[in-house]
Amino acid sequence: MMHFDVITLFPEMFSAIQEEGVLARGIKKSLLSINTWQLRDFSDNKYRNIDDAPYGGGAGMVMQVKPIRDCIAKIKQTTPDATVIYLSPQGEKLNHQLAVELSRFESLILLCGRYEGVDERVIEHDVDREISLGDYVISGGELGAMVLIDAVSRQISGVLGNQDSLSDSFANGLLDYPHYTRPKVIDGQRVPEVLLSGHQAKIDAWRASQAQKNTHKKRPDLIQHNNY
Ligand code: 4FN
C-alpha cells in the first residue's frame, strides 16, 4: 500500500483523480491511498491566512513557514518516514524513470505552492526533494502533484489490472507504435495490411520498427537521452 499526503489550499481539485479511472480503482483495491490537507486549517489567525508579504518588497505573497511546518509535523505523527516533495519550477523534471523510482516509496508528502511560492526556509529545512512538471509558468503545484500521483501510481503492481505498466509503450523509453481499430477502411484510409495478417511475429516486428521510426521522427531527444 502506497500513501500520498497532499498539502494544498485547494483539496477539492484532487477529486479529479480520486473519483475517476485507474487511480479510483487502485484506491478501492487498497493499493494506494490519498489524503488531502487544507493548509488553512493550520493558520494561526481567524481569517485563516497562511500567506504574508515578502521581505524586501515586491509583488505577490509568500506562503508562511509555520502552517506548512505544523501540517508536515501532524502528517508525520502517522508516517514519520514520509518523504516531502515540493512541486516547484526549481525541481528535477518528472519523467518515467523518476516515476518508477518514487513508486518504491511507502509514503510521500506532496506540498503544493500558490502565490509566489513558499518561504525559502521551508525548502531548506522541511523539503527532501523538489520536482517539476516542466518549464512553463503555472498557477500552483496542484496539477503537478496530480500528474505525479498518476504517473507513480501506475507503477504500483496491481493498479493497472490486465494491462500492466511493463507493456506501457514508454517502459522501453520509446514512443508508441500506431494503433488502429474498426473499420478497416474509413474515407479511403486503410489499416496497414500486416495488422490484418494474423501473423503475430510479423506484427510484433512491424510495431517495433514503427515505434523506432516514430521516435526518431517526433522525439529524437528520447533516443539521445535513453536511460533504459
Ligand atoms: N509554479 C518559471 C520560473 C519562475 C516561476 C515559475 C512559476 C506556482 C507557486 C511556483 C511551475 C512549473 C512546473 C509545480 C515558472 C510547478 C510550477 C511545476 C509552480 C505558484 C510558485 C508556481 C522558468 C519554469 C517558466 C509559479 C519557469 N511543477 N511560478 O510557474 O509551482 O510543479
PDB file of C-alpha atoms and ligand atoms in Angstrom:
ATOM      1  CA  MET A   1       0.000   0.000   0.000  1.00  0.00           C
ATOM      2  CA  MET A   2       1.446   3.342  -1.084  1.00  0.00           C
ATOM      3  CA  HIS A   3       0.280   6.527   0.611  1.00  0.00           C
ATOM      4  CA  PHE A   4       0.167  10.135  -0.622  1.00  0.00           C
ATOM      5  CA  ASP A   5      -0.493  13.119   1.672  1.00  0.00           C
ATOM      6  CA  VAL A   6      -1.156  16.340  -0.233  1.00  0.00           C
ATOM      7  CA  ILE A   7      -0.822  19.779   1.378  1.00  0.00           C
ATOM      8  CA  THR A   8      -2.856  22.314  -0.581  1.00  0.00           C
ATOM      9  CA  LEU A   9      -5.160  25.324  -0.479  1.00  0.00           C
ATOM     10  CA  PHE A  10      -7.422  23.520  -2.976  1.00  0.00           C
ATOM     11  CA  PRO A  11      -8.117  19.966  -1.773  1.00  0.00           C
ATOM     12  CA  GLU A  12     -11.264  19.760  -3.961  1.00  0.00           C
ATOM     13  CA  MET A  13      -9.055  19.690  -7.057  1.00  0.00           C
ATOM     14  CA  PHE A  14      -7.912  16.187  -6.093  1.00  0.00           C
ATOM     15  CA  SER A  15     -11.372  14.689  -6.508  1.00  0.00           C
ATOM     16  CA  ALA A  16     -10.447  14.664 -10.214  1.00  0.00           C
ATOM     17  CA  ILE A  17      -8.022  11.776  -9.681  1.00  0.00           C
ATOM     18  CA  GLN A  18      -9.726  10.109  -6.714  1.00  0.00           C
ATOM     19  CA  GLU A  19     -13.159   9.533  -8.156  1.00  0.00           C
ATOM     20  CA  GLU A  20     -12.385   8.508 -11.726  1.00  0.00           C
ATOM     21  CA  GLY A  21     -10.375   5.940 -13.638  1.00  0.00           C
ATOM     22  CA  VAL A  22      -7.347   3.849 -12.828  1.00  0.00           C
ATOM     23  CA  LEU A  23      -6.487   5.624  -9.557  1.00  0.00           C
ATOM     24  CA  ALA A  24     -10.024   5.255  -8.191  1.00  0.00           C
ATOM     25  CA  ARG A  25      -9.700   1.507  -8.781  1.00  0.00           C
ATOM     26  CA  GLY A  26      -6.309   1.430  -7.040  1.00  0.00           C
ATOM     27  CA  ILE A  27      -7.834   3.202  -4.034  1.00  0.00           C
ATOM     28  CA  LYS A  28     -10.786   0.807  -3.967  1.00  0.00           C
ATOM     29  CA  LYS A  29      -8.417  -2.171  -4.067  1.00  0.00           C
ATOM     30  CA  SER A  30      -6.434  -0.616  -1.162  1.00  0.00           C
ATOM     31  CA  LEU A  31      -3.256  -0.499  -3.259  1.00  0.00           C
ATOM     32  CA  LEU A  32      -2.906   3.226  -2.666  1.00  0.00           C
ATOM     33  CA  SER A  33      -4.445   5.997  -0.630  1.00  0.00           C
ATOM     34  CA  ILE A  34      -4.560   9.768  -0.985  1.00  0.00           C
ATOM     35  CA  ASN A  35      -5.164  12.182   1.885  1.00  0.00           C
ATOM     36  CA  THR A  36      -5.535  15.914   1.303  1.00  0.00           C
ATOM     37  CA  TRP A  37      -4.745  18.516   3.964  1.00  0.00           C
ATOM     38  CA  GLN A  38      -6.214  22.015   3.856  1.00  0.00           C
ATOM     39  CA  LEU A  39      -3.272  24.244   4.741  1.00  0.00           C
ATOM     40  CA  ARG A  40      -5.692  26.912   6.058  1.00  0.00           C
ATOM     41  CA  ASP A  41      -6.575  24.531   8.924  1.00  0.00           C
ATOM     42  CA  PHE A  42      -3.031  25.233  10.181  1.00  0.00           C
ATOM     43  CA  SER A  43      -3.383  29.011  10.077  1.00  0.00           C
ATOM     44  CA  ASP A  44      -2.888  30.867  13.371  1.00  0.00           C
ATOM     45  CA  ASN A  45      -5.474  33.594  12.761  1.00  0.00           C
ATOM     46  CA  LYS A  46      -9.225  33.926  12.465  1.00  0.00           C
ATOM     47  CA  TYR A  47      -9.008  34.890   8.783  1.00  0.00           C
ATOM     48  CA  ARG A  48      -7.276  31.580   8.042  1.00  0.00           C
ATOM     49  CA  ASN A  49      -4.445  33.349   6.241  1.00  0.00           C
ATOM     50  CA  ILE A  50      -1.332  31.292   5.513  1.00  0.00           C
ATOM     51  CA  ASP A  51       0.497  33.914   3.419  1.00  0.00           C
ATOM     52  CA  ASP A  52       2.201  37.242   4.050  1.00  0.00           C
ATOM     53  CA  ALA A  53       4.004  39.985   2.125  1.00  0.00           C
ATOM     54  CA  PRO A  54       7.594  39.317   1.011  1.00  0.00           C
ATOM     55  CA  TYR A  55      10.511  40.800   2.963  1.00  0.00           C
ATOM     56  CA  GLY A  56      12.334  43.118   0.585  1.00  0.00           C
ATOM     57  CA  GLY A  57       9.105  44.175  -1.040  1.00  0.00           C
ATOM     58  CA  GLY A  58       7.744  43.373  -4.457  1.00  0.00           C
ATOM     59  CA  ALA A  59       4.589  41.884  -5.856  1.00  0.00           C
ATOM     60  CA  GLY A  60       2.630  38.916  -4.566  1.00  0.00           C
ATOM     61  CA  MET A  61       2.506  36.986  -1.338  1.00  0.00           C
ATOM     62  CA  VAL A  62       4.630  34.219   0.179  1.00  0.00           C
ATOM     63  CA  MET A  63       3.402  31.098   1.983  1.00  0.00           C
ATOM     64  CA  GLN A  64       4.491  31.195   5.619  1.00  0.00           C
ATOM     65  CA  VAL A  65       6.702  28.635   7.337  1.00  0.00           C
ATOM     66  CA  LYS A  66       4.600  27.917  10.430  1.00  0.00           C
ATOM     67  CA  PRO A  67       1.395  26.478   8.884  1.00  0.00           C
ATOM     68  CA  ILE A  68       3.404  24.290   6.493  1.00  0.00           C
ATOM     69  CA  ARG A  69       5.755  23.078   9.230  1.00  0.00           C
ATOM     70  CA  ASP A  70       2.833  22.311  11.576  1.00  0.00           C
ATOM     71  CA  CYS A  71       0.965  20.453   8.839  1.00  0.00           C
ATOM     72  CA  ILE A  72       4.009  18.311   7.971  1.00  0.00           C
ATOM     73  CA  ALA A  73       4.558  17.568  11.683  1.00  0.00           C
ATOM     74  CA  LYS A  74       0.918  16.477  12.004  1.00  0.00           C
ATOM     75  CA  ILE A  75       1.212  14.140   8.995  1.00  0.00           C
ATOM     76  CA  LYS A  76       4.498  12.719  10.276  1.00  0.00           C
ATOM     77  CA  GLN A  77       2.811  11.669  13.521  1.00  0.00           C
ATOM     78  CA  THR A  78       1.379   8.794  11.468  1.00  0.00           C
ATOM     79  CA  THR A  79       4.049   8.449   8.747  1.00  0.00           C
ATOM     80  CA  PRO A  80       7.352   9.558  10.327  1.00  0.00           C
ATOM     81  CA  ASP A  81       9.431   8.284   7.411  1.00  0.00           C
ATOM     82  CA  ALA A  82       7.487  10.057   4.661  1.00  0.00           C
ATOM     83  CA  THR A  83       9.498  11.901   2.005  1.00  0.00           C
ATOM     84  CA  VAL A  84       8.484  15.530   1.494  1.00  0.00           C
ATOM     85  CA  ILE A  85       8.300  16.668  -2.131  1.00  0.00           C
ATOM     86  CA  TYR A  86       7.759  20.301  -3.103  1.00  0.00           C
ATOM     87  CA  LEU A  87       6.285  20.672  -6.599  1.00  0.00           C
ATOM     88  CA  SER A  88       8.254  23.586  -7.960  1.00  0.00           C
ATOM     89  CA  PRO A  89       9.724  25.016 -11.174  1.00  0.00           C
ATOM     90  CA  GLN A  90      13.143  24.689  -9.495  1.00  0.00           C
ATOM     91  CA  GLY A  91      12.748  20.936  -9.213  1.00  0.00           C
ATOM     92  CA  GLU A  92      14.196  17.990 -11.044  1.00  0.00           C
ATOM     93  CA  LYS A  93      11.976  17.348 -14.069  1.00  0.00           C
ATOM     94  CA  LEU A  94       9.499  14.483 -13.702  1.00  0.00           C
ATOM     95  CA  ASN A  95       9.995  11.660 -16.180  1.00  0.00           C
ATOM     96  CA  HIS A  96       9.152   7.970 -16.407  1.00  0.00           C
ATOM     97  CA  GLN A  97      12.340   6.884 -14.688  1.00  0.00           C
ATOM     98  CA  LEU A  98      11.653   9.174 -11.707  1.00  0.00           C
ATOM     99  CA  ALA A  99       8.049   7.901 -11.516  1.00  0.00           C
ATOM    100  CA  VAL A 100       9.348   4.332 -11.279  1.00  0.00           C
ATOM    101  CA  GLU A 101      11.830   5.370  -8.573  1.00  0.00           C
ATOM    102  CA  LEU A 102       9.155   7.141  -6.497  1.00  0.00           C
ATOM    103  CA  SER A 103       6.775   4.155  -6.742  1.00  0.00           C
ATOM    104  CA  ARG A 104       9.160   2.299  -4.408  1.00  0.00           C
ATOM    105  CA  PHE A 105       8.500   4.814  -1.598  1.00  0.00           C
ATOM    106  CA  GLU A 106       5.959   3.873   1.034  1.00  0.00           C
ATOM    107  CA  SER A 107       4.761   7.366   1.804  1.00  0.00           C
ATOM    108  CA  LEU A 108       5.076  10.713   0.025  1.00  0.00           C
ATOM    109  CA  ILE A 109       4.026  14.165   1.244  1.00  0.00           C
ATOM    110  CA  LEU A 110       3.335  16.490  -1.688  1.00  0.00           C
ATOM    111  CA  LEU A 111       3.495  20.203  -0.934  1.00  0.00           C
ATOM    112  CA  CYS A 112       1.663  22.417  -3.450  1.00  0.00           C
ATOM    113  CA  GLY A 113       2.669  26.071  -3.768  1.00  0.00           C
ATOM    114  CA  ARG A 114       0.427  29.030  -4.591  1.00  0.00           C
ATOM    115  CA  TYR A 115       1.064  32.790  -4.848  1.00  0.00           C
ATOM    116  CA  GLU A 116       4.855  33.327  -5.224  1.00  0.00           C
ATOM    117  CA  GLY A 117       5.612  30.018  -3.521  1.00  0.00           C
ATOM    118  CA  VAL A 118       6.857  29.062  -0.042  1.00  0.00           C
ATOM    119  CA  ASP A 119       9.279  30.845   2.299  1.00  0.00           C
ATOM    120  CA  GLU A 120      12.766  29.578   1.360  1.00  0.00           C
ATOM    121  CA  ARG A 121      13.280  28.224   4.900  1.00  0.00           C
ATOM    122  CA  VAL A 122      10.671  25.542   4.183  1.00  0.00           C
ATOM    123  CA  ILE A 123      12.785  24.304   1.267  1.00  0.00           C
ATOM    124  CA  GLU A 124      15.946  24.356   3.419  1.00  0.00           C
ATOM    125  CA  HIS A 125      14.528  22.625   6.463  1.00  0.00           C
ATOM    126  CA  ASP A 126      11.385  20.670   5.582  1.00  0.00           C
ATOM    127  CA  VAL A 127      11.593  19.583   1.938  1.00  0.00           C
ATOM    128  CA  ASP A 128      13.524  16.467   0.870  1.00  0.00           C
ATOM    129  CA  ARG A 129      13.076  16.850  -2.872  1.00  0.00           C
ATOM    130  CA  GLU A 130      11.863  19.400  -5.414  1.00  0.00           C
ATOM    131  CA  ILE A 131      10.168  18.060  -8.536  1.00  0.00           C
ATOM    132  CA  SER A 132       8.920  19.982 -11.584  1.00  0.00           C
ATOM    133  CA  LEU A 133       6.394  19.140 -14.270  1.00  0.00           C
ATOM    134  CA  GLY A 134       8.201  21.209 -16.885  1.00  0.00           C
ATOM    135  CA  ASP A 135       9.368  24.641 -17.929  1.00  0.00           C
ATOM    136  CA  TYR A 136       6.274  26.835 -18.080  1.00  0.00           C
ATOM    137  CA  VAL A 137       4.508  29.118 -15.638  1.00  0.00           C
ATOM    138  CA  ILE A 138       1.543  27.504 -13.888  1.00  0.00           C
ATOM    139  CA  SER A 139      -0.711  28.855 -11.144  1.00  0.00           C
ATOM    140  CA  GLY A 140       0.003  26.291  -8.461  1.00  0.00           C
ATOM    141  CA  GLY A 141       1.613  22.969  -7.620  1.00  0.00           C
ATOM    142  CA  GLU A 142      -1.663  21.019  -7.569  1.00  0.00           C
ATOM    143  CA  LEU A 143      -1.618  19.946 -11.210  1.00  0.00           C
ATOM    144  CA  GLY A 144       1.978  18.866 -10.762  1.00  0.00           C
ATOM    145  CA  ALA A 145       1.032  16.799  -7.724  1.00  0.00           C
ATOM    146  CA  MET A 146      -1.820  15.131  -9.627  1.00  0.00           C
ATOM    147  CA  VAL A 147       0.402  14.273 -12.575  1.00  0.00           C
ATOM    148  CA  LEU A 148       2.990  12.841 -10.184  1.00  0.00           C
ATOM    149  CA  ILE A 149       0.395  10.768  -8.293  1.00  0.00           C
ATOM    150  CA  ASP A 150      -0.987   9.387 -11.566  1.00  0.00           C
ATOM    151  CA  ALA A 151       2.420   8.557 -13.066  1.00  0.00           C
ATOM    152  CA  VAL A 152       3.698   6.982  -9.833  1.00  0.00           C
ATOM    153  CA  SER A 153       0.511   5.032  -9.031  1.00  0.00           C
ATOM    154  CA  ARG A 154       0.519   3.366 -12.450  1.00  0.00           C
ATOM    155  CA  GLN A 155       3.814   1.762 -11.469  1.00  0.00           C
ATOM    156  CA  ILE A 156       2.347   0.121  -8.371  1.00  0.00           C
ATOM    157  CA  SER A 157       1.754  -3.538  -9.043  1.00  0.00           C
ATOM    158  CA  GLY A 158      -1.964  -4.323  -9.400  1.00  0.00           C
ATOM    159  CA  VAL A 159      -3.190  -0.779 -10.015  1.00  0.00           C
ATOM    160  CA  LEU A 160      -3.488  -1.200 -13.775  1.00  0.00           C
ATOM    161  CA  GLY A 161      -5.216  -4.595 -13.729  1.00  0.00           C
ATOM    162  CA  ASN A 162      -4.910  -6.538 -17.001  1.00  0.00           C
ATOM    163  CA  GLN A 163      -2.743  -4.047 -18.959  1.00  0.00           C
ATOM    164  CA  ASP A 164       0.378  -3.767 -16.839  1.00  0.00           C
ATOM    165  CA  SER A 165       2.885  -0.940 -16.723  1.00  0.00           C
ATOM    166  CA  LEU A 166       5.589  -3.102 -18.351  1.00  0.00           C
ATOM    167  CA  SER A 167       3.649  -3.002 -21.610  1.00  0.00           C
ATOM    168  CA  ASP A 168       3.356   0.770 -21.400  1.00  0.00           C
ATOM    169  CA  SER A 169       4.956   1.878 -24.633  1.00  0.00           C
ATOM    170  CA  PHE A 170       7.180   4.173 -22.654  1.00  0.00           C
ATOM    171  CA  ALA A 171       8.521   1.396 -20.451  1.00  0.00           C
ATOM    172  CA  ASN A 172      11.189   0.860 -23.149  1.00  0.00           C
ATOM    173  CA  GLY A 173      11.888   4.592 -23.444  1.00  0.00           C
ATOM    174  CA  LEU A 174      10.349   4.896 -26.917  1.00  0.00           C
ATOM    175  CA  LEU A 175       7.130   6.343 -28.248  1.00  0.00           C
ATOM    176  CA  ASP A 176       4.262   4.030 -29.046  1.00  0.00           C
ATOM    177  CA  TYR A 177       3.582   2.307 -32.373  1.00  0.00           C
ATOM    178  CA  PRO A 178       0.436   3.488 -34.219  1.00  0.00           C
ATOM    179  CA  HIS A 179      -2.905   1.972 -33.179  1.00  0.00           C
ATOM    180  CA  TYR A 180      -5.901   1.075 -35.345  1.00  0.00           C
ATOM    181  CA  THR A 181      -9.406  -0.214 -34.697  1.00  0.00           C
ATOM    182  CA  ARG A 182     -12.503  -0.915 -36.805  1.00  0.00           C
ATOM    183  CA  PRO A 183     -13.374  -0.206 -39.583  1.00  0.00           C
ATOM    184  CA  LYS A 184     -10.666  -1.477 -41.954  1.00  0.00           C
ATOM    185  CA  VAL A 185     -11.260   1.467 -44.294  1.00  0.00           C
ATOM    186  CA  ILE A 186     -12.588   4.921 -43.482  1.00  0.00           C
ATOM    187  CA  ASP A 187     -12.761   7.735 -46.029  1.00  0.00           C
ATOM    188  CA  GLY A 188     -10.219   5.817 -48.103  1.00  0.00           C
ATOM    189  CA  GLN A 189      -7.724   5.415 -45.218  1.00  0.00           C
ATOM    190  CA  ARG A 190      -6.760   1.767 -44.790  1.00  0.00           C
ATOM    191  CA  VAL A 191      -5.458  -0.147 -41.782  1.00  0.00           C
ATOM    192  CA  PRO A 192      -1.913  -1.420 -42.573  1.00  0.00           C
ATOM    193  CA  GLU A 193      -2.223  -4.878 -44.164  1.00  0.00           C
ATOM    194  CA  VAL A 194       0.215  -6.561 -41.742  1.00  0.00           C
ATOM    195  CA  LEU A 195      -2.169  -5.949 -38.812  1.00  0.00           C
ATOM    196  CA  LEU A 196      -4.855  -7.988 -40.588  1.00  0.00           C
ATOM    197  CA  SER A 197      -2.466 -10.827 -41.478  1.00  0.00           C
ATOM    198  CA  GLY A 198      -2.858 -12.777 -38.228  1.00  0.00           C
ATOM    199  CA  HIS A 199       0.928 -13.356 -38.294  1.00  0.00           C
ATOM    200  CA  GLN A 200       1.874 -12.275 -34.744  1.00  0.00           C
ATOM    201  CA  ALA A 201       5.670 -12.340 -35.189  1.00  0.00           C
ATOM    202  CA  LYS A 202       5.367 -10.091 -38.245  1.00  0.00           C
ATOM    203  CA  ILE A 203       3.001  -7.778 -36.369  1.00  0.00           C
ATOM    204  CA  ASP A 204       5.397  -7.507 -33.423  1.00  0.00           C
ATOM    205  CA  ALA A 205       8.326  -6.743 -35.730  1.00  0.00           C
ATOM    206  CA  TRP A 206       6.321  -4.109 -37.623  1.00  0.00           C
ATOM    207  CA  ARG A 207       5.259  -2.443 -34.373  1.00  0.00           C
ATOM    208  CA  ALA A 208       8.829  -2.384 -33.046  1.00  0.00           C
ATOM    209  CA  SER A 209      10.113  -0.750 -36.230  1.00  0.00           C
ATOM    210  CA  GLN A 210       7.245   1.761 -36.282  1.00  0.00           C
ATOM    211  CA  ALA A 211       7.964   2.719 -32.647  1.00  0.00           C
ATOM    212  CA  GLN A 212      11.630   3.253 -33.519  1.00  0.00           C
ATOM    213  CA  LYS A 213      10.778   5.319 -36.633  1.00  0.00           C
ATOM    214  CA  ASN A 214       8.128   7.338 -34.793  1.00  0.00           C
ATOM    215  CA  THR A 215      10.563   8.222 -32.008  1.00  0.00           C
ATOM    216  CA  HIS A 216      13.313   9.241 -34.450  1.00  0.00           C
ATOM    217  CA  LYS A 217      10.921  11.499 -36.324  1.00  0.00           C
ATOM    218  CA  LYS A 218       8.908  13.089 -33.487  1.00  0.00           C
ATOM    219  CA  ARG A 219      11.095  12.894 -30.346  1.00  0.00           C
ATOM    220  CA  PRO A 220      14.748  12.315 -31.316  1.00  0.00           C
ATOM    221  CA  ASP A 221      15.688  13.662 -27.850  1.00  0.00           C
ATOM    222  CA  LEU A 222      14.252  10.463 -26.323  1.00  0.00           C
ATOM    223  CA  ILE A 223      16.798   8.366 -28.208  1.00  0.00           C
ATOM    224  CA  GLN A 224      19.677  10.697 -27.316  1.00  0.00           C
ATOM    225  CA  HIS A 225      18.967  10.532 -23.585  1.00  0.00           C
ATOM    226  CA  ASN A 226      17.734   6.986 -23.441  1.00  0.00           C
ATOM    227  CA  ASN A 227      18.137   5.737 -19.864  1.00  0.00           C
ATOM    228  CA  TYR A 228      16.666   2.310 -20.400  1.00  0.00           C
TER     229      TYR A 228
HETATM  230  N1  4FN B   1       4.807  27.360 -10.277  1.00  0.00           N
HETATM  231  C1  4FN B   1       9.237  29.533 -14.135  1.00  0.00           C
HETATM  232  C2  4FN B   1      10.049  30.460 -13.481  1.00  0.00           C
HETATM  233  C3  4FN B   1       9.604  31.084 -12.346  1.00  0.00           C
HETATM  234  C4  4FN B   1       8.336  30.800 -11.812  1.00  0.00           C
HETATM  235  C5  4FN B   1       7.534  29.881 -12.469  1.00  0.00           C
HETATM  236  C6  4FN B   1       6.185  29.535 -11.936  1.00  0.00           C
HETATM  237  C7  4FN B   1       3.085  28.210  -8.789  1.00  0.00           C
HETATM  238  C8  4FN B   1       3.796  28.959  -6.518  1.00  0.00           C
HETATM  239  C9  4FN B   1       5.542  28.422  -8.209  1.00  0.00           C
HETATM  240  C10 4FN B   1       5.907  25.664 -12.242  1.00  0.00           C
HETATM  241  C11 4FN B   1       6.398  24.830 -13.241  1.00  0.00           C
HETATM  242  C12 4FN B   1       6.385  23.473 -13.067  1.00  0.00           C
HETATM  243  C13 4FN B   1       5.000  22.902  -9.875  1.00  0.00           C
HETATM  244  C14 4FN B   1       7.978  29.243 -13.605  1.00  0.00           C
HETATM  245  C15 4FN B   1       5.398  23.754 -10.885  1.00  0.00           C
HETATM  246  C16 4FN B   1       5.402  25.145 -11.044  1.00  0.00           C
HETATM  247  C17 4FN B   1       5.897  22.953 -11.887  1.00  0.00           C
HETATM  248  C18 4FN B   1       4.901  26.053  -9.975  1.00  0.00           C
HETATM  249  C19 4FN B   1       2.746  29.081  -7.618  1.00  0.00           C
HETATM  250  C20 4FN B   1       5.161  29.315  -7.048  1.00  0.00           C
HETATM  251  C21 4FN B   1       4.495  28.422  -9.322  1.00  0.00           C
HETATM  252  C22 4FN B   1      11.136  29.282 -15.770  1.00  0.00           C
HETATM  253  C23 4FN B   1       9.770  27.326 -15.202  1.00  0.00           C
HETATM  254  C24 4FN B   1       8.818  29.150 -16.570  1.00  0.00           C
HETATM  255  C25 4FN B   1       4.539  29.760 -10.091  1.00  0.00           C
HETATM  256  C26 4FN B   1       9.735  28.829 -15.409  1.00  0.00           C
HETATM  257  N2  4FN B   1       5.801  21.653 -11.480  1.00  0.00           N
HETATM  258  N3  4FN B   1       5.830  30.026 -10.685  1.00  0.00           N
HETATM  259  O1  4FN B   1       5.448  28.817 -12.566  1.00  0.00           O
HETATM  260  O2  4FN B   1       4.614  25.633  -8.885  1.00  0.00           O
HETATM  261  O3  4FN B   1       5.254  21.632 -10.277  1.00  0.00           O
END
